[in-house]
Coordinates of C-alpha atoms in Angstrom, one line a residue:
X528 CA -17.3 -9.0 -22.1
X529 CA -21.1 -8.9 -21.9
X530 CA -21.9 -5.3 -22.7
X531 CA -24.9 -4.1 -24.6
X532 CA -24.2 -1.6 -27.3
X533 CA -25.4 1.3 -25.2
X534 CA -23.2 0.2 -22.3
X535 CA -20.2 0.1 -24.5
X536 CA -20.9 3.6 -25.8
X537 CA -21.3 4.9 -22.2
X538 CA -18.2 3.1 -21.1
X539 CA -16.1 4.6 -23.9
X540 CA -17.5 8.1 -23.2
X541 CA -16.6 7.7 -19.5
X542 CA -13.1 6.5 -20.3
X543 CA -12.5 9.4 -22.7
X544 CA -13.8 11.9 -20.2
X545 CA -11.3 10.5 -17.6
X546 CA -8.3 10.3 -19.9
X547 CA -7.9 13.5 -22.0
X548 CA -5.1 13.1 -24.4
X549 CA -2.5 15.9 -23.9
X550 CA 0.2 14.2 -25.9
X551 CA 0.1 16.9 -28.6
X552 CA -0.7 19.8 -26.4
X553 CA 1.7 22.8 -26.5
X554 CA 1.3 25.3 -23.8
X555 CA 3.5 27.9 -25.4
X556 CA 1.3 28.2 -28.5
X557 CA -1.1 30.2 -26.4
X558 CA 1.8 32.7 -26.0
X559 CA 2.6 32.8 -29.7
X560 CA 5.5 30.3 -29.7
X561 CA 5.7 26.7 -30.9
X562 CA 6.9 23.9 -28.6
X563 CA 10.3 22.5 -28.9
X564 CA 10.8 19.0 -30.3
X565 CA 9.8 16.2 -27.8
X566 CA 13.5 15.2 -27.2
X567 CA 14.1 18.5 -25.5
X568 CA 12.9 18.2 -21.9
X569 CA 13.4 20.2 -18.7
X570 CA 15.8 17.6 -17.4
X571 CA 17.7 17.0 -20.6
X572 CA 18.3 20.6 -21.8
X573 CA 20.9 22.4 -19.6
X574 CA 20.7 25.7 -21.4
X575 CA 17.0 26.3 -20.7
X576 CA 15.8 29.7 -19.7
X577 CA 12.7 30.6 -17.6
X578 CA 10.1 33.2 -16.9
X579 CA 6.8 33.4 -15.1
X580 CA 5.2 31.0 -17.7
X581 CA 7.8 28.2 -17.5
X582 CA 10.9 26.9 -19.2
X583 CA 12.1 27.8 -22.7
X584 CA 14.8 26.9 -25.1
X585 CA 16.5 28.8 -27.9
X586 CA 17.1 26.5 -30.9
X587 CA 19.0 28.0 -33.9
X588 CA 18.0 31.4 -32.7
X589 CA 14.3 30.5 -32.4
X590 CA 12.5 30.5 -29.0
X591 CA 10.3 27.5 -28.2
X592 CA 8.5 26.3 -25.1
X593 CA 9.8 23.1 -23.5
X594 CA 6.7 20.8 -23.6
X595 CA 7.0 19.6 -20.0
X596 CA 8.2 22.9 -18.8
X597 CA 5.0 24.8 -18.2
X598 CA 4.9 26.6 -14.9
X599 CA 3.2 24.2 -12.5
X600 CA 1.3 26.8 -10.5
X601 CA -0.5 28.0 -13.6
X602 CA -2.5 24.8 -13.2
X603 CA -4.3 26.2 -10.2
X604 CA -7.6 27.9 -10.9
X605 CA -6.1 31.2 -9.8
X606 CA -3.4 30.7 -12.6
X607 CA -0.5 31.7 -10.3
X608 CA 2.7 32.7 -12.3
X609 CA 6.0 31.2 -11.4
X610 CA 8.5 33.2 -9.3
X611 CA 11.6 34.9 -10.5
X612 CA 14.8 32.9 -10.1
X613 CA 16.2 33.3 -6.6
X614 CA 12.9 33.8 -4.9
X615 CA 12.9 32.4 -1.3
X616 CA 10.0 30.0 -0.6
X617 CA 7.6 31.1 2.1
X618 CA 5.5 28.0 2.4
X619 CA 4.7 24.8 0.6
X620 CA 2.0 22.2 -0.1
X621 CA 2.1 18.7 -1.6
X622 CA 2.6 20.0 -5.1
X623 CA 5.5 22.4 -4.5
X624 CA 6.8 25.6 -2.9
X625 CA 5.4 29.1 -2.9
X626 CA 6.9 32.5 -2.7
X627 CA 6.0 36.2 -3.4
X628 CA 7.1 38.6 -6.1
X629 CA 6.0 42.2 -5.7
X630 CA 3.4 41.2 -3.1
X631 CA 1.8 38.6 -5.3
X632 CA 1.8 34.8 -4.8
X633 CA 3.9 32.8 -7.2
X634 CA 5.1 29.2 -7.5
X635 CA 8.8 28.3 -7.2
X636 CA 9.8 26.9 -10.6
X637 CA 10.9 23.2 -10.8
X638 CA 9.3 22.5 -7.4
X639 CA 10.3 20.0 -4.8
X640 CA 7.1 17.9 -4.5
X641 CA 5.9 15.8 -1.6
X642 CA 4.5 12.9 -3.4
X643 CA 5.9 10.2 -5.8
X644 CA 5.1 11.5 -9.3
X645 CA 6.4 8.9 -11.6
X646 CA 6.3 11.2 -14.6
X647 CA 9.3 13.1 -13.0
X648 CA 11.6 10.1 -12.6
X649 CA 14.0 10.0 -15.5
X650 CA 15.6 6.7 -14.5
X651 CA 12.3 4.7 -15.1
X652 CA 11.0 6.8 -18.0
X653 CA 11.0 4.0 -20.6
X654 CA 9.4 1.5 -18.2
X655 CA 6.8 4.1 -17.2
X656 CA 5.9 5.0 -20.8
X657 CA 5.4 1.3 -21.6
X658 CA 3.2 0.9 -18.5
X659 CA 1.0 3.8 -19.6
X660 CA 0.4 2.2 -22.9
X661 CA -0.8 -1.0 -21.3
X662 CA -2.8 0.6 -18.5
X663 CA -6.2 0.4 -20.1
X664 CA -5.7 -3.3 -20.5
X665 CA -4.4 -3.8 -16.9
X666 CA -7.0 -1.8 -15.1
X667 CA -10.2 -3.5 -16.2
X668 CA -9.1 -7.0 -15.1
X669 CA -11.2 -7.5 -11.9
X670 CA -10.6 -11.2 -11.8
X671 CA -7.0 -11.1 -10.5
X672 CA -6.2 -13.8 -7.9
X673 CA -5.2 -13.0 -4.3
X674 CA -3.1 -15.2 -2.1
X675 CA -3.6 -15.0 1.6
X676 CA -2.0 -17.1 4.3
X677 CA -4.0 -20.0 5.6
X678 CA -4.5 -21.1 9.2
X679 CA -0.8 -21.9 9.3
X680 CA 2.3 -22.2 7.1
X681 CA 1.1 -25.4 5.5
X682 CA -2.0 -23.7 4.0
X683 CA -2.8 -21.0 1.5
X684 CA -6.1 -19.2 1.1
X685 CA -6.9 -18.1 -2.5
X686 CA -9.6 -15.6 -3.5
X687 CA -10.8 -14.1 -6.8
X688 CA -13.7 -12.7 -8.7
X689 CA -15.4 -14.5 -11.6
X690 CA -18.2 -13.6 -13.9
X691 CA -19.8 -17.1 -13.8
X692 CA -21.2 -19.2 -11.0
X693 CA -18.9 -22.2 -11.6
X694 CA -17.0 -24.3 -9.1
X695 CA -13.7 -22.7 -8.1
X696 CA -10.7 -24.9 -8.5
X697 CA -7.0 -24.5 -7.8
X698 CA -4.8 -27.2 -9.5
X699 CA -1.7 -27.5 -7.2
X700 CA 1.4 -29.7 -7.6
X701 CA 5.2 -30.0 -7.6
X702 CA 5.6 -30.6 -11.3
X703 CA 6.2 -27.6 -13.5
X704 CA 3.7 -28.8 -16.2
X705 CA 1.1 -29.7 -13.6
X706 CA 0.5 -32.9 -15.5
X707 CA -0.2 -34.4 -12.1
X708 CA -1.9 -32.1 -9.7
X709 CA -4.3 -32.1 -6.8
X710 CA -7.5 -30.1 -7.5
X711 CA -8.7 -28.2 -4.5
X712 CA -12.2 -26.9 -4.7
X713 CA -13.9 -24.2 -2.7
X714 CA -16.9 -22.0 -2.3
X715 CA -18.5 -19.3 -4.5
X716 CA -20.8 -16.4 -3.5
X717 CA -22.7 -14.0 -5.6
X718 CA -21.3 -10.5 -5.1
X719 CA -22.5 -7.5 -7.2
X720 CA -22.6 -6.0 -10.7
X721 CA -20.1 -3.4 -12.0
X722 CA -20.9 -1.9 -15.4
X723 CA -23.7 -4.4 -15.8
X724 CA -21.3 -7.4 -15.3
X725 CA -22.2 -9.7 -12.4
X726 CA -19.3 -10.8 -10.3
X727 CA -18.9 -13.8 -8.0
X728 CA -16.4 -14.2 -5.1
X729 CA -14.4 -17.5 -5.2
X730 CA -12.5 -18.9 -2.3
X731 CA -10.2 -22.0 -2.1
X732 CA -7.8 -23.4 0.5
X733 CA -4.8 -25.4 -0.4
X734 CA -3.3 -27.7 2.3
X735 CA -0.2 -29.8 2.9
X736 CA 2.4 -27.3 1.9
X737 CA 6.0 -28.0 3.0
X738 CA 8.9 -25.7 3.8
X739 CA 11.9 -25.3 1.4
X740 CA 9.8 -26.6 -1.5
X741 CA 8.9 -25.5 -5.0
X742 CA 5.3 -25.8 -6.1
X743 CA 3.2 -24.8 -9.1
X744 CA -0.5 -23.9 -9.4
X745 CA -3.1 -22.6 -11.8
X746 CA -6.8 -21.9 -11.3
X747 CA -10.0 -22.7 -13.2
X748 CA -11.6 -19.3 -14.0
X749 CA -15.2 -19.2 -15.2
X750 CA -15.0 -23.0 -15.7
X751 CA -11.9 -22.8 -17.9
X752 CA -8.5 -24.2 -17.2
X753 CA -6.1 -21.2 -17.3
X754 CA -2.9 -21.6 -19.2
X755 CA -0.8 -19.5 -16.8
X756 CA 1.1 -21.7 -14.4
X757 CA 2.4 -19.8 -11.4
X758 CA 5.5 -20.9 -9.5
X759 CA 5.3 -20.8 -5.7
X760 CA 8.4 -21.2 -3.5
X761 CA 8.5 -21.8 0.3
X762 CA 11.5 -21.1 2.5
X763 CA 13.2 -22.0 5.8
X764 CA 11.0 -22.3 8.9
X765 CA 13.6 -21.0 11.3
X766 CA 15.3 -18.1 9.5
X767 CA 12.9 -16.1 7.3
X768 CA 11.7 -12.7 6.4
X769 CA 8.4 -10.8 6.2
X770 CA 7.9 -7.7 4.1
X771 CA 5.7 -5.0 5.7
X772 CA 4.2 -1.9 4.1
X773 CA 1.9 0.9 5.0
X774 CA -1.0 2.4 2.9
X775 CA -0.5 1.5 -0.7
X776 CA -3.6 3.6 -1.1
X777 CA -3.6 3.2 -4.9
X778 CA -5.4 6.1 -6.5
X779 CA -4.4 8.6 -3.8
X780 CA -2.4 10.6 -6.3
X781 CA -5.5 12.0 -7.9
X782 CA -6.0 15.8 -7.8
X783 CA -2.2 16.4 -7.9
X784 CA -0.5 18.6 -10.5
X785 CA 1.9 16.8 -12.7
X786 CA 3.9 17.1 -16.0
X787 CA 2.0 14.0 -17.0
X788 CA -0.7 16.3 -18.4
X789 CA 1.7 19.3 -18.8
X790 CA 0.2 21.0 -15.7
X791 CA -3.0 21.7 -17.5
X792 CA -5.3 20.3 -14.8
X793 CA -5.4 18.1 -11.7
X794 CA -4.7 14.4 -12.3
X795 CA -8.0 12.5 -12.7
X796 CA -8.7 9.5 -10.5
X797 CA -7.7 7.2 -13.3
X798 CA -4.4 9.1 -13.8
X799 CA -3.7 9.0 -10.1
X800 CA -4.5 5.3 -9.9
X801 CA -2.2 4.6 -12.9
X802 CA 0.7 6.5 -11.2
X803 CA 0.2 4.6 -7.9
X804 CA -0.2 1.3 -9.7
X805 CA 3.2 1.7 -11.3
X806 CA 4.8 2.8 -8.0
X807 CA 3.2 -0.2 -6.1
X808 CA 4.7 -2.5 -8.7
X809 CA 8.1 -0.9 -8.1
X810 CA 7.7 -1.3 -4.3
X811 CA 6.9 -5.0 -4.6
X812 CA 9.7 -5.7 -7.1
X813 CA 12.2 -3.8 -5.0
X814 CA 11.2 -5.7 -1.8
X815 CA 11.5 -9.0 -3.5
X816 CA 14.9 -8.1 -5.0
X817 CA 16.1 -7.0 -1.6
X818 CA 15.2 -10.3 0.0
X819 CA 16.8 -12.2 -3.0
X820 CA 13.3 -13.3 -4.1
X821 CA 12.8 -15.1 -0.8
X822 CA 10.3 -13.3 1.4
X823 CA 7.9 -15.6 3.2
X824 CA 5.0 -13.2 3.8
X825 CA 3.8 -9.7 2.9
X826 CA 2.0 -7.6 5.6
X827 CA 0.0 -4.6 4.3
X828 CA -1.3 -2.3 7.1
X829 CA -4.5 -1.2 5.3
X830 CA -5.8 1.3 2.7
X831 CA -5.0 -0.9 -0.2
X832 CA -7.4 1.2 -2.3
X833 CA -8.1 5.0 -2.1
X834 CA -11.7 5.4 -3.3
X835 CA -14.0 6.6 -0.5
X836 CA -17.2 7.0 -2.5
X837 CA -19.3 3.8 -2.2
X838 CA -21.2 4.9 -5.3
X839 CA -18.1 4.6 -7.4
X840 CA -17.3 0.8 -7.3
X841 CA -15.6 1.0 -10.7
X842 CA -12.9 3.2 -9.3
X843 CA -12.3 1.0 -6.3
X844 CA -12.3 -2.2 -8.4
X845 CA -9.6 -0.7 -10.6
X846 CA -7.5 0.1 -7.5
X847 CA -7.9 -3.5 -6.2
X848 CA -6.9 -4.7 -9.6
X849 CA -3.8 -2.6 -9.4
X850 CA -3.0 -3.8 -5.9
X851 CA -3.1 -7.4 -7.2
X852 CA -1.3 -6.6 -10.5
X853 CA 2.4 -7.3 -9.6
X854 CA 3.2 -10.9 -10.6
X855 CA 5.0 -11.4 -7.3
X856 CA 1.6 -11.0 -5.5
X857 CA 0.7 -14.4 -6.9
X858 CA 3.9 -15.9 -5.4
X859 CA 3.6 -15.0 -1.7
X860 CA 0.9 -15.0 0.9
X861 CA -0.3 -11.5 1.6
X862 CA -2.1 -10.5 4.9
X863 CA -3.8 -7.2 4.6
X864 CA -5.6 -5.1 7.3
X865 CA -8.8 -3.2 6.6
X866 CA -8.2 0.6 6.3
X867 CA -10.6 3.4 6.6
X868 CA -10.6 3.8 2.8
X869 CA -11.2 0.1 2.3
X870 CA -14.1 0.3 4.8
X871 CA -16.5 2.0 2.4
X872 CA -17.6 -1.3 0.8
X873 CA -17.5 -5.1 1.3
X874 CA -15.0 -5.6 -1.5
X875 CA -12.1 -6.3 0.9
X876 CA -13.8 -9.5 2.1
X877 CA -15.0 -10.5 -1.4
X878 CA -11.5 -10.2 -3.0
X879 CA -9.6 -11.7 -0.1
X880 CA -9.9 -15.0 1.8
X881 CA -8.6 -14.3 5.4
X882 CA -8.0 -17.2 7.8
X883 CA -9.8 -17.7 11.0
X884 CA -12.0 -14.7 10.6
X885 CA -14.3 -13.3 13.3
X886 CA -17.4 -13.6 11.2
X887 CA -19.9 -12.2 13.7
X888 CA -18.3 -9.1 15.2
X889 CA -20.3 -7.0 17.7
X890 CA -21.2 -4.4 15.0
X891 CA -22.6 -7.2 12.7
X892 CA -26.2 -6.8 11.6
X893 CA -27.9 -10.1 10.8
X894 CA -30.5 -8.0 9.0
X895 CA -28.1 -6.5 6.5
X896 CA -25.3 -9.0 6.8
X897 CA -22.9 -6.1 6.1
X898 CA -19.3 -6.7 7.1
X899 CA -16.5 -4.8 5.3
X900 CA -13.6 -6.8 6.7
X901 CA -12.5 -9.1 9.4
X902 CA -10.4 -9.5 12.5
X903 CA -8.4 -12.7 11.9
X904 CA -5.3 -14.6 12.8
X905 CA -2.8 -17.2 11.5
X906 CA 0.4 -18.9 12.5
X907 CA 3.4 -18.7 10.2
X908 CA 6.4 -20.8 11.3
X909 CA 7.1 -19.6 14.9
X910 CA 5.0 -16.4 14.6
X911 CA 1.4 -15.8 15.6
X912 CA 0.0 -12.9 13.5
X913 CA -3.2 -11.2 14.6
X914 CA -4.8 -8.7 12.2
X915 CA -7.4 -6.4 13.8
X916 CA -10.2 -4.4 12.1
X917 CA -9.6 -1.0 13.8
X918 CA -12.4 1.0 12.1
X919 CA -14.6 0.0 15.0
X920 CA -13.9 0.6 18.8
X921 CA -14.9 -3.0 19.6
X922 CA -12.6 -4.0 22.4
X923 CA -14.5 -7.2 23.0
X924 CA -13.9 -8.3 19.4
X925 CA -10.2 -7.4 19.7
X926 CA -9.9 -9.5 22.8
X927 CA -11.8 -12.4 21.3
X928 CA -9.7 -12.8 18.2
X929 CA -6.4 -12.4 20.2
X930 CA -7.6 -15.1 22.7
X931 CA -8.7 -17.3 19.8
X932 CA -5.3 -17.1 18.2
X933 CA -3.3 -17.7 21.4
X934 CA -5.5 -20.6 22.5
X935 CA -4.9 -22.3 19.2
X936 CA -1.2 -21.4 19.0
X937 CA 0.0 -20.8 22.5
X938 CA 3.7 -21.6 22.0
X939 CA 4.9 -19.5 19.1
X940 CA 8.1 -17.5 19.8
X941 CA 6.7 -14.3 18.4
X942 CA 3.4 -12.4 18.4
X943 CA 2.8 -9.7 15.8
X944 CA -0.3 -7.6 15.6
X945 CA -1.3 -5.5 12.7
X946 CA -4.1 -3.0 12.2
X947 CA -4.6 0.2 10.3
X948 CA -5.0 3.0 12.8
X949 CA -1.7 4.1 14.4
X950 CA -2.4 4.3 18.2
X951 CA 1.3 5.3 18.8
X952 CA 2.1 7.1 15.6
X953 CA 3.0 10.8 15.5
X954 CA 1.3 12.1 12.3
X955 CA -0.2 15.5 12.4
X956 CA -3.1 14.3 10.3
X957 CA -4.5 11.4 12.4
X958 CA -2.6 10.1 15.5
X959 CA -3.4 13.0 17.8
X960 CA -6.9 13.9 16.5
X961 CA -8.8 10.8 15.3
X962 CA -11.6 9.8 17.7
X963 CA -11.3 6.1 16.7
X964 CA -7.6 6.2 17.7
X965 CA -8.4 7.8 21.1
X966 CA -11.1 5.2 21.7
X967 CA -8.9 2.2 20.7
X968 CA -5.6 3.2 22.3
X969 CA -6.5 2.3 26.0
X970 CA -8.0 -1.0 25.0
X971 CA -5.3 -2.1 22.6
X972 CA -2.4 -0.9 24.9
X973 CA -3.7 -3.2 27.6
X974 CA -4.4 -6.2 25.4
X975 CA -1.2 -6.1 23.4
X976 CA 1.0 -5.7 26.5
X977 CA -1.0 -8.2 28.5
X978 CA -0.9 -10.9 25.8
X979 CA 2.8 -10.3 25.3
X980 CA 2.9 -9.1 21.7
X981 CA 6.3 -8.2 20.5
X982 CA 5.7 -5.8 17.5
X983 CA 2.7 -3.9 16.2
X984 CA 2.5 -2.8 12.5
X985 CA 0.3 0.2 11.7
X986 CA -0.3 2.7 8.9
X987 CA -2.9 5.5 8.4
X988 CA -0.8 8.6 9.0
X989 CA 1.4 8.4 5.9
X990 CA 4.5 9.3 7.9
X991 CA 6.9 7.0 9.6
X992 CA 7.1 6.6 13.4
X993 CA 8.9 4.1 15.6
X994 CA 7.7 4.1 19.2
X995 CA 9.5 3.3 22.4
X996 CA 8.6 0.0 24.0
X997 CA 5.1 0.6 25.5
X998 CA 3.6 -1.3 28.5
X999 CA 0.2 -1.0 30.1
X1000 CA 0.3 0.3 33.7
X1001 CA -3.0 1.3 35.3
X1002 CA -1.2 3.4 37.9
X1003 CA 1.4 5.0 35.7
X1004 CA -0.4 8.2 34.5
X1005 CA -3.7 9.4 33.2
X1006 CA -2.9 7.5 29.9
X1007 CA -2.1 4.3 31.8
X1008 CA 1.1 3.4 29.9
X1009 CA 4.8 3.4 30.6
X1010 CA 7.5 3.7 28.0
X1011 CA 11.0 2.1 27.8
X1012 CA 13.8 3.3 25.7
X1013 CA 14.8 1.6 22.4
X1014 CA 18.4 1.0 21.4
X1015 CA 19.2 1.4 17.7
X1016 CA 21.3 -1.3 16.0
X1017 CA 21.8 -3.0 19.4
X1018 CA 20.1 -5.9 21.0
X1019 CA 17.0 -5.1 23.0
X1020 CA 16.7 -8.2 25.3
X1021 CA 13.3 -9.1 26.6
X1022 CA 11.8 -5.7 26.3
X1023 CA 8.8 -4.6 28.4
X1024 CA 5.9 -4.2 26.0
X1025 CA 5.6 -4.1 22.2
X1026 CA 7.4 -1.8 19.7
X1027 CA 4.9 0.0 17.5
X1028 CA 5.9 0.8 13.9
X1029 CA 3.8 3.2 11.8
X1030 CA 4.8 2.5 8.3
X1031 CA 4.9 5.3 5.7
X1032 CA 2.9 5.3 2.5
X1033 CA 4.4 2.5 0.4
X1034 CA 3.5 4.1 -3.0
X1035 CA 4.3 7.7 -2.1
X1036 CA 0.8 8.7 -3.2
X1037 CA 0.2 10.7 0.0
X1038 CA 3.1 11.8 2.2
X1039 CA 2.2 13.8 5.3
X1040 CA 4.0 15.5 8.2
X1041 CA 4.7 14.5 11.8
X1042 CA 4.1 16.6 14.9
X1043 CA 7.3 18.5 15.4
X1044 CA 7.4 18.5 19.2
X1045 CA 8.4 16.0 21.8
X1046 CA 6.0 13.1 22.4
X1047 CA 6.7 10.8 25.3
X1048 CA 6.1 7.5 23.4
X1049 CA 8.0 8.4 20.2
X1050 CA 11.4 7.0 19.6
X1051 CA 11.8 8.3 16.0
X1052 CA 9.9 10.3 13.4
X1053 CA 10.8 10.3 9.7
X1054 CA 9.4 11.6 6.4
X1055 CA 11.6 10.9 3.4
X1056 CA 9.0 11.9 0.8
X1057 CA 9.8 8.6 -1.0
X1058 CA 8.2 5.1 -1.2
X1059 CA 9.5 2.8 1.5
X1060 CA 9.0 -0.8 2.7
X1061 CA 10.1 -2.7 5.8
X1062 CA 11.6 -6.1 6.6
X1063 CA 10.9 -8.3 9.7
X1064 CA 13.9 -10.6 9.8
X1065 CA 13.4 -13.7 12.1
X1066 CA 16.4 -15.7 13.1
X1067 CA 17.0 -18.6 15.4
X1068 CA 20.5 -18.8 17.0
X1069 CA 22.2 -22.1 17.8
X1070 CA 22.2 -21.4 21.6
X1071 CA 18.4 -21.4 22.0
X1072 CA 18.0 -17.6 21.4
X1073 CA 15.6 -16.2 18.9
X1074 CA 15.9 -12.7 17.4
X1075 CA 13.8 -10.3 15.3
X1076 CA 15.3 -7.4 13.4
X1077 CA 13.1 -4.6 12.1
X1078 CA 14.5 -2.4 9.3
X1079 CA 12.9 0.0 6.8
X1080 CA 14.3 0.8 3.4
X1081 CA 13.9 3.3 0.5
X1082 CA 12.3 1.5 -2.5
X1083 CA 14.5 2.9 -5.2
X1084 CA 17.9 2.8 -3.4
X1085 CA 17.6 0.2 -0.6
X1086 CA 19.2 2.8 1.7
X1087 CA 18.2 2.1 5.3
X1088 CA 15.6 4.8 6.4
X1089 CA 15.3 3.4 9.9
X1090 CA 16.6 0.6 12.1
X1091 CA 17.6 -2.0 12.6
X1092 CA 15.8 -2.6 15.9
X1093 CA 16.8 -6.0 17.2
X1094 CA 14.7 -7.8 19.8
X1095 CA 16.1 -11.0 21.4
X1096 CA 14.8 -13.5 23.8
X1097 CA 15.2 -17.1 24.9
X1098 CA 13.4 -19.7 22.8
X1099 CA 10.4 -21.3 24.6

């Protein structure tokens, strides 16, 4: 690492400031009591007692504070005490429930939280503790490789950062040792400096990939042949599965209150990113396990990273590093949409190598050359996937990329669209209020129905919604759409218009509410307050019928959270 001495000192100081060590902190010492031994925890000690300060134990007649048992609401700047046992909650926020004792606000002890705090999950405690020890090593690797789909299923598009301006190479072959491989070369572009280190963006395309095959690859990073050889497996072209997820938004757990720091202060950006990085890894592992290690593609509906301050690139780069951290991300093509959080910088397009991008959108400025991300498309087996950049209300761009995709691949059985903003979601936070959604809804409703798309995957609202089938009809009503009912766990044959799925937050970093009133286009709302993923299961029957089943699952249990929705039609 090419740091000057002063930069190293500043970097260490920054890291320390972001990661205060609470491992030896004892909250009860401030009240005149020692803490219990570390093996006594809130979850493990059934005979604990409580008061307004938190949980206590009596060991050999001596009272001690349970280290992870401090009253969570004490962490607020107002220092709210915890309520007496039996207090009925009057309201809640993302950190827990609130009540009143003697007219004063208090926090309900041992709260039901509305985000995925890994520190609280006893089943993965050992794995989580090991991850925390390695986090400082994981997070500063900004040179992780990304794998995108190529123009079609016979191609893969690779992208990565390097710190030298050297020719990017992917060594690709079917021998495990790669003693004989084809070297694919690509392009390199100067990007920017982070902590005084210059980064370059590398992009390579591999071609000639066959179905039901096993391949191996490695890259040349900074001119050096890497030792790590990655196995890459392809699957059947007629019966296959896509994973889909909403908003990983790694880093979104910052400013939460957690026993990770014994409820002493809000989680820092680094703490929140670490929490979400672990949860993202769990989501990817779980989805791979569910599909028996055989998913063909991963669709991510935007907001891969959380950082919204363009002047804090270090935070965003850590979050991209965490997104690319799971080893499975090197073994599957990943198509990602640009979210509103990703839109603060150009890092999306420098990390990723999307196929068939619309490189000169209507908002493009030749003077600045500033493009945060792309509209793009690709074919995968019998599916055309079109990914839209929905941060701009550019209907002409949407139509152009859709037409480009259909003109190149007119005969696919399925058409899937993905973009970040949920034009038919039902979240309180965005779907009914965001101006960009109001502007894009009329255009996209007409385009996606007119060009016969089957399913649309969205995110943004951090709450799950499945729409009814929605068609465009200029004479229907003031909103110019019609809705058709969806049958659960039954075949929906040749539906009129696409089904819109708004995926929930796949890490559980931020979990929001849905509008609790009837909305004409909504088939189902759901908030599980857990991490989830979805599966698109494509199947070709022997009688010339093709089907698509859409189901969502809980990450930790694989319990079905919604679906299946089955769409069936005759093969072209």
